[in-house]
Short mmCIF file of C-alpha atoms in Angstrom, two decimals:
data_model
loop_
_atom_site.label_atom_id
_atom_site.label_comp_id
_atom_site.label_asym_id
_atom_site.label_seq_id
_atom_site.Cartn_x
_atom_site.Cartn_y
_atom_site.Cartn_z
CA UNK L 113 -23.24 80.92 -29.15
CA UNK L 114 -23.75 78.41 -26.46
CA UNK L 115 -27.53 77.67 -25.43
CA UNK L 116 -29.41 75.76 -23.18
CA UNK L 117 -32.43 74.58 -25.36
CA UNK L 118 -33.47 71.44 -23.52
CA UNK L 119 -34.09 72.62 -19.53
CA UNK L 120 -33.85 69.02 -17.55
CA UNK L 121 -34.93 71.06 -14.03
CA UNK L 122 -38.67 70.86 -15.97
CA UNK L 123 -38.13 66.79 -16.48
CA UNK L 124 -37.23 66.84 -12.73
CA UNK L 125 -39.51 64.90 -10.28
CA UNK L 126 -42.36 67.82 -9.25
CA UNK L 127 -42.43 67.17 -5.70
CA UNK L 128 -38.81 67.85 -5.34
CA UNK L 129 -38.20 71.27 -7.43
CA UNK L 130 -40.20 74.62 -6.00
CA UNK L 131 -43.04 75.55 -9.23
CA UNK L 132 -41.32 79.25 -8.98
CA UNK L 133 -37.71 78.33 -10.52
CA UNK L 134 -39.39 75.95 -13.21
CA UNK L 135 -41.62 78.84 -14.02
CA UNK L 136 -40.82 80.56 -17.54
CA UNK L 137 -41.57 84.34 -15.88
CA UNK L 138 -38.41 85.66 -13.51
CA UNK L 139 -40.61 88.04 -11.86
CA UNK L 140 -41.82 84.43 -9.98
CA UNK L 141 -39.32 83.97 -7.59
CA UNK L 142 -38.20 81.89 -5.13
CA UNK L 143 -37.80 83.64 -1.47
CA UNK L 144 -37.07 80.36 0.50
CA UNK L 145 -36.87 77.09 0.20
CA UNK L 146 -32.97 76.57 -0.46
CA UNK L 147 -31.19 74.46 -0.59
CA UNK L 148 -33.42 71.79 -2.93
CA UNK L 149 -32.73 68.79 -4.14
CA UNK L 150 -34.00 68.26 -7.82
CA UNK L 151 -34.08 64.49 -8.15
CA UNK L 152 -34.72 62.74 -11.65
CA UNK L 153 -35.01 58.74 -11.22
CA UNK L 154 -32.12 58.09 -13.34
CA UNK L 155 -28.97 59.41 -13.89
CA UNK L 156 -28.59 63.29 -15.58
CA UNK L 157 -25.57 64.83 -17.26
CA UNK L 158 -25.42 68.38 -16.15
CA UNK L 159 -22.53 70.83 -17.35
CA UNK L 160 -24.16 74.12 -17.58
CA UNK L 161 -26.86 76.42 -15.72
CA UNK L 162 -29.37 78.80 -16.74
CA UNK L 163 -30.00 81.64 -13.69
CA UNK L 164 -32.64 83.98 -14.04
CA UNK L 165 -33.23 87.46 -11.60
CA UNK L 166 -31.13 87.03 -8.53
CA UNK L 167 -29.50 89.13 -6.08
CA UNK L 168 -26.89 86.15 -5.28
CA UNK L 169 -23.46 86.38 -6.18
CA UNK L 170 -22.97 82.25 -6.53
CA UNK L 171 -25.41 79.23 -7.12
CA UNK L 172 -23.60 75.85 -6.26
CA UNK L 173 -24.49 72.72 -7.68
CA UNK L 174 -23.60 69.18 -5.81
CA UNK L 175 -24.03 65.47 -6.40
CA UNK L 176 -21.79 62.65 -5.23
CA UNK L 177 -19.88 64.83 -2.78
CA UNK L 178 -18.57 67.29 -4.99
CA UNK L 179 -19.50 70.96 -5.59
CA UNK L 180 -19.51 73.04 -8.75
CA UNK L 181 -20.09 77.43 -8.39
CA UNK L 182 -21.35 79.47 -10.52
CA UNK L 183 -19.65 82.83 -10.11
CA UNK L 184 -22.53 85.86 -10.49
CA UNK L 185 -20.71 89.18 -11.36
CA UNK L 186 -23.57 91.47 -12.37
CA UNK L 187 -26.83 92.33 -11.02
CA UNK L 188 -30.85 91.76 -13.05
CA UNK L 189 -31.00 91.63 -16.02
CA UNK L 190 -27.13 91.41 -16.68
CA UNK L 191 -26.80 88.18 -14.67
CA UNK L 192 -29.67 86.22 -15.98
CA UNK L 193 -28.49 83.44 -18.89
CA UNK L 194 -26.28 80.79 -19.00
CA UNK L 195 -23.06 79.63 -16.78
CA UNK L 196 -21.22 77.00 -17.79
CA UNK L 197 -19.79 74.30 -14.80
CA UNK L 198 -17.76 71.09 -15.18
CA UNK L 199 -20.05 67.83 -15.10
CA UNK L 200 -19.98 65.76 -11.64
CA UNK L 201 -19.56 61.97 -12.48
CA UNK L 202 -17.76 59.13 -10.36
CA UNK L 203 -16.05 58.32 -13.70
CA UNK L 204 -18.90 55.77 -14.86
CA UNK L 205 -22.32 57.25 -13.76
CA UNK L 206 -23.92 60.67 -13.59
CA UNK L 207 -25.67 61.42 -10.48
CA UNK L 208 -30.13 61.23 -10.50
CA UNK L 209 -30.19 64.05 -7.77
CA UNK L 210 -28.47 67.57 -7.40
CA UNK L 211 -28.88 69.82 -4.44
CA UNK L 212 -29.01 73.30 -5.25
CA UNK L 213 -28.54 76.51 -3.32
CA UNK L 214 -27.13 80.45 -3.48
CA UNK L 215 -25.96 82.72 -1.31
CA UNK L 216 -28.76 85.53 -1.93
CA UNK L 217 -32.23 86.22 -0.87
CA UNK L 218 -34.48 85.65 -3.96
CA UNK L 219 -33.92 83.82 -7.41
CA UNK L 220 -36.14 83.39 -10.28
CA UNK L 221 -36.19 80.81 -13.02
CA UNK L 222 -33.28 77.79 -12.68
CA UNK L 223 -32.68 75.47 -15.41
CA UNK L 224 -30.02 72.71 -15.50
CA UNK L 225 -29.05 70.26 -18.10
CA UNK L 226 -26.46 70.31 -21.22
CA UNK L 227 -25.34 73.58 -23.42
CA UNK L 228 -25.24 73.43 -26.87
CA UNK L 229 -23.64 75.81 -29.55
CA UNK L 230 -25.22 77.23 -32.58
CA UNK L 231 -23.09 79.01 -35.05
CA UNK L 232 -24.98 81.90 -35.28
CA UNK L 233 -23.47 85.25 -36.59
CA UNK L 234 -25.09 88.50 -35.19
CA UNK L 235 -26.47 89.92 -38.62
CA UNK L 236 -26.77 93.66 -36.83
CA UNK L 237 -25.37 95.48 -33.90
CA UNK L 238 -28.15 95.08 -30.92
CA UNK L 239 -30.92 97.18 -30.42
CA UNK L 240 -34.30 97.94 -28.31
CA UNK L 241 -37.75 96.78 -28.69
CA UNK L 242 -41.19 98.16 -26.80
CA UNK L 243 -45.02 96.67 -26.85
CA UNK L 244 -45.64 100.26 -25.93
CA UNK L 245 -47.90 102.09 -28.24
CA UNK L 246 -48.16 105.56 -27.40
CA UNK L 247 -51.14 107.79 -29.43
CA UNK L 248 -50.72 110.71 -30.69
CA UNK L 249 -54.21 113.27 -30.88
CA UNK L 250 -55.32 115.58 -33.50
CA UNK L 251 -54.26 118.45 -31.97
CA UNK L 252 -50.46 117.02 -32.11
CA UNK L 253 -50.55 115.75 -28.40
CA UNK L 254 -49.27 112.68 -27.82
CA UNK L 255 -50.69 109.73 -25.14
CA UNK L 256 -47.84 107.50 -24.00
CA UNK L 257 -48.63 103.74 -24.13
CA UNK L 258 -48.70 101.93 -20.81
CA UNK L 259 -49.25 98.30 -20.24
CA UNK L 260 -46.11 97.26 -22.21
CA UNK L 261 -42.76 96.71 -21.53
CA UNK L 262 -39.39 97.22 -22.94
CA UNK L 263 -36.33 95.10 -24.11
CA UNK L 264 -32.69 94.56 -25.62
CA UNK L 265 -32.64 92.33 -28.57
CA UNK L 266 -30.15 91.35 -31.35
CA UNK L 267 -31.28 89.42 -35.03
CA UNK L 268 -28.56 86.42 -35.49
CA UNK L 269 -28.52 84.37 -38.69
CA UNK L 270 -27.74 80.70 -38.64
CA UNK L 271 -25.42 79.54 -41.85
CA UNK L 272 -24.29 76.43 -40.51
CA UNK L 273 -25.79 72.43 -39.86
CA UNK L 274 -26.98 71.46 -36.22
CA UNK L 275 -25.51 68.21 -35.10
CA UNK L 276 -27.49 65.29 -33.55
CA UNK L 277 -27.21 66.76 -30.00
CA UNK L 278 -29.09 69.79 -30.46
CA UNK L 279 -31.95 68.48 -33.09
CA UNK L 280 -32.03 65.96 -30.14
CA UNK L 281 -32.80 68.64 -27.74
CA UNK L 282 -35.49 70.47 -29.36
CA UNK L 283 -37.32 67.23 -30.42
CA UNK L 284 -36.81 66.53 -26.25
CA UNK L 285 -37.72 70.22 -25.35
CA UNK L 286 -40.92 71.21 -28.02
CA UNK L 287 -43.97 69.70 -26.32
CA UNK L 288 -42.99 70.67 -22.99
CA UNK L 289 -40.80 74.00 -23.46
CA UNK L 290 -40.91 74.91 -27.17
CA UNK L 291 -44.05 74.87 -27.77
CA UNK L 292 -44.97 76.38 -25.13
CA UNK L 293 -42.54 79.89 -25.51
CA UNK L 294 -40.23 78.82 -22.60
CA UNK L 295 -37.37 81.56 -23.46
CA UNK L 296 -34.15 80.64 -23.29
CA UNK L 297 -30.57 80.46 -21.17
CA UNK L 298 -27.92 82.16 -23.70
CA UNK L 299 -23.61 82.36 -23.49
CA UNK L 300 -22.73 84.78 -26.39
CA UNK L 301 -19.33 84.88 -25.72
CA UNK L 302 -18.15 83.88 -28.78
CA UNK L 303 -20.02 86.85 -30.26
CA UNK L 304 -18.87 89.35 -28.14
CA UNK L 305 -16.90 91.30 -30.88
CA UNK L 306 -20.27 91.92 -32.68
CA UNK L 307 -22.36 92.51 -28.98
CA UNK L 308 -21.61 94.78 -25.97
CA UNK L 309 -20.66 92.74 -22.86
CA UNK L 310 -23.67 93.24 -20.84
CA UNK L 311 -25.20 91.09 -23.38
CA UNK L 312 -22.51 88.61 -22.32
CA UNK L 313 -25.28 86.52 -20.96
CA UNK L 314 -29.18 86.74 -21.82
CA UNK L 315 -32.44 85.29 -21.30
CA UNK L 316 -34.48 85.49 -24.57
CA UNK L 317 -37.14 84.23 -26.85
CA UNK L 318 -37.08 84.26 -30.74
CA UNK L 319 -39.24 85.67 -32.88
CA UNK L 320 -39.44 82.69 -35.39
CA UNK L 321 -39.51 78.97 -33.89
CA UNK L 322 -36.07 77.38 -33.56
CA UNK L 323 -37.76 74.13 -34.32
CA UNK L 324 -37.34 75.37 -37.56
CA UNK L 325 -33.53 74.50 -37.32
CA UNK L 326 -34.22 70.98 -37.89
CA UNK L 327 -34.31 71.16 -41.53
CA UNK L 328 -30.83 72.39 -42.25
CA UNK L 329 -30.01 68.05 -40.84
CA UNK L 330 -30.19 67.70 -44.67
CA UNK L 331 -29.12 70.96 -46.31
CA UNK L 332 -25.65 71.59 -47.03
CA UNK L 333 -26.03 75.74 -47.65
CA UNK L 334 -28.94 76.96 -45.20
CA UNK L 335 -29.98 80.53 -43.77
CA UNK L 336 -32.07 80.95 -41.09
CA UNK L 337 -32.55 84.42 -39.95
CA UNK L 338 -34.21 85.09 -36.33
CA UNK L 339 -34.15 87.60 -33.38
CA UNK L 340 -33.38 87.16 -30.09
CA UNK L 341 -35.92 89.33 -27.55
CA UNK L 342 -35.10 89.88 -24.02
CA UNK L 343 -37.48 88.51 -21.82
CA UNK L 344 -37.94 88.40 -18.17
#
């Protein structure tokens, strides 16, 4: 599974990035304002994107005079997670700023930065989840909750050691993202013989911190078992 755990559009300078496509919640979206110009101060390896609640069908990406697309083939919630683009460099440097625009009329969140993979195995087919909590009376009726919402989810089990690059990342990401339940940008598609292909790409939290995953850096057998929930 490929994963965007440390989101470098929330390192980016404030001024430059709207507040709506930093925020964790889709449902905050950005209705103008593109193209922007995220600009860090120092040079930024970029080779993926997180998108989150669009009606575009591409998001480009430029720096240095080159362009990179990210083709959108499905429409909210299908389309929100993680598209993978080939990193713009002049051979020696990265670039510090990238302008960013789509071709629709609203986007949510927008993350940036590198993707990592996690060898995660998908433990049970996918399923549903609801903070509804319907009632039901003495006399057999029954009350349907309200208030809550609905999701897909899927539990995934982690047998294998992280590298450098991704305990990297969450040390980068916890006090700013982690910690604070910033869901995240997933690519399942090396798991798509286990999950059905609208599930291709997701936006989702987990249920247990994955902080956690730091400890298997000095554990040859480790099992972590988590769940992915839909968020948006």
């Amino acid at each position: 599974m490929k994963i965007l755990i440390y989101d470098k559009m929330q390192i980016a300078i404030p001024e430059t990035v709207p507040s709506t496509v930093r925020s964790p919640a889709l449902s905050d979206a950005l209705f103008s304002g593109v193209p922007f110009t995220a600009e860090f101060g120092q040079p930024e390896k970029i080779d993926c994107v997180g998108i989150g609640y669009t009606d575009a069908t591409e998001l480009t990406i430029s720096a240095m005079g080159e362009t990179r697309t990210a083709e959108i083939t499905k429409s909210p919630p299908y389309c929100n997670g993680l598209y993978l683009i080939d990193p713009i460099s002049d051979g020696e440097y990265y670039p510090a700023e990238y302008e960013i625009n789509h071709n629709g009329t609203f986007i949510g969140r927008i993350g940036i930065g590198e993707h990592r993979r996690l060898g995660v195995n998908p433990t049970m087919e996918h399923g549903f989840y609801t903070t509804n909590e319907s009632r039901m009376t003495e006399s057999g009726q029954i009350i349907p909750g309200a208030g809550g919402f609905s999701g897909r989810n899927f539990d995934a089990d982690i047998r294998y050691k992280i590298d450098r690059d991704v305990y990297a990342d969450i040390e980068a990401a916890f006090s700013g993202q982690i910690s604070r339940s910033f869901p995240y940008f997933l690519l399942t598609d090396d798991e798509q013989h286990k999950l059905p292909e609208n599930m291709l790409r997701f936006y989702a939290s987990t249920d247990r911190p994955l902080s956690k995953l730091q400890s298997s850096t000095y554990k040859f057998l480790y099992s972590y078992r988590f769940q992915f929930q839909e968020r948006f």
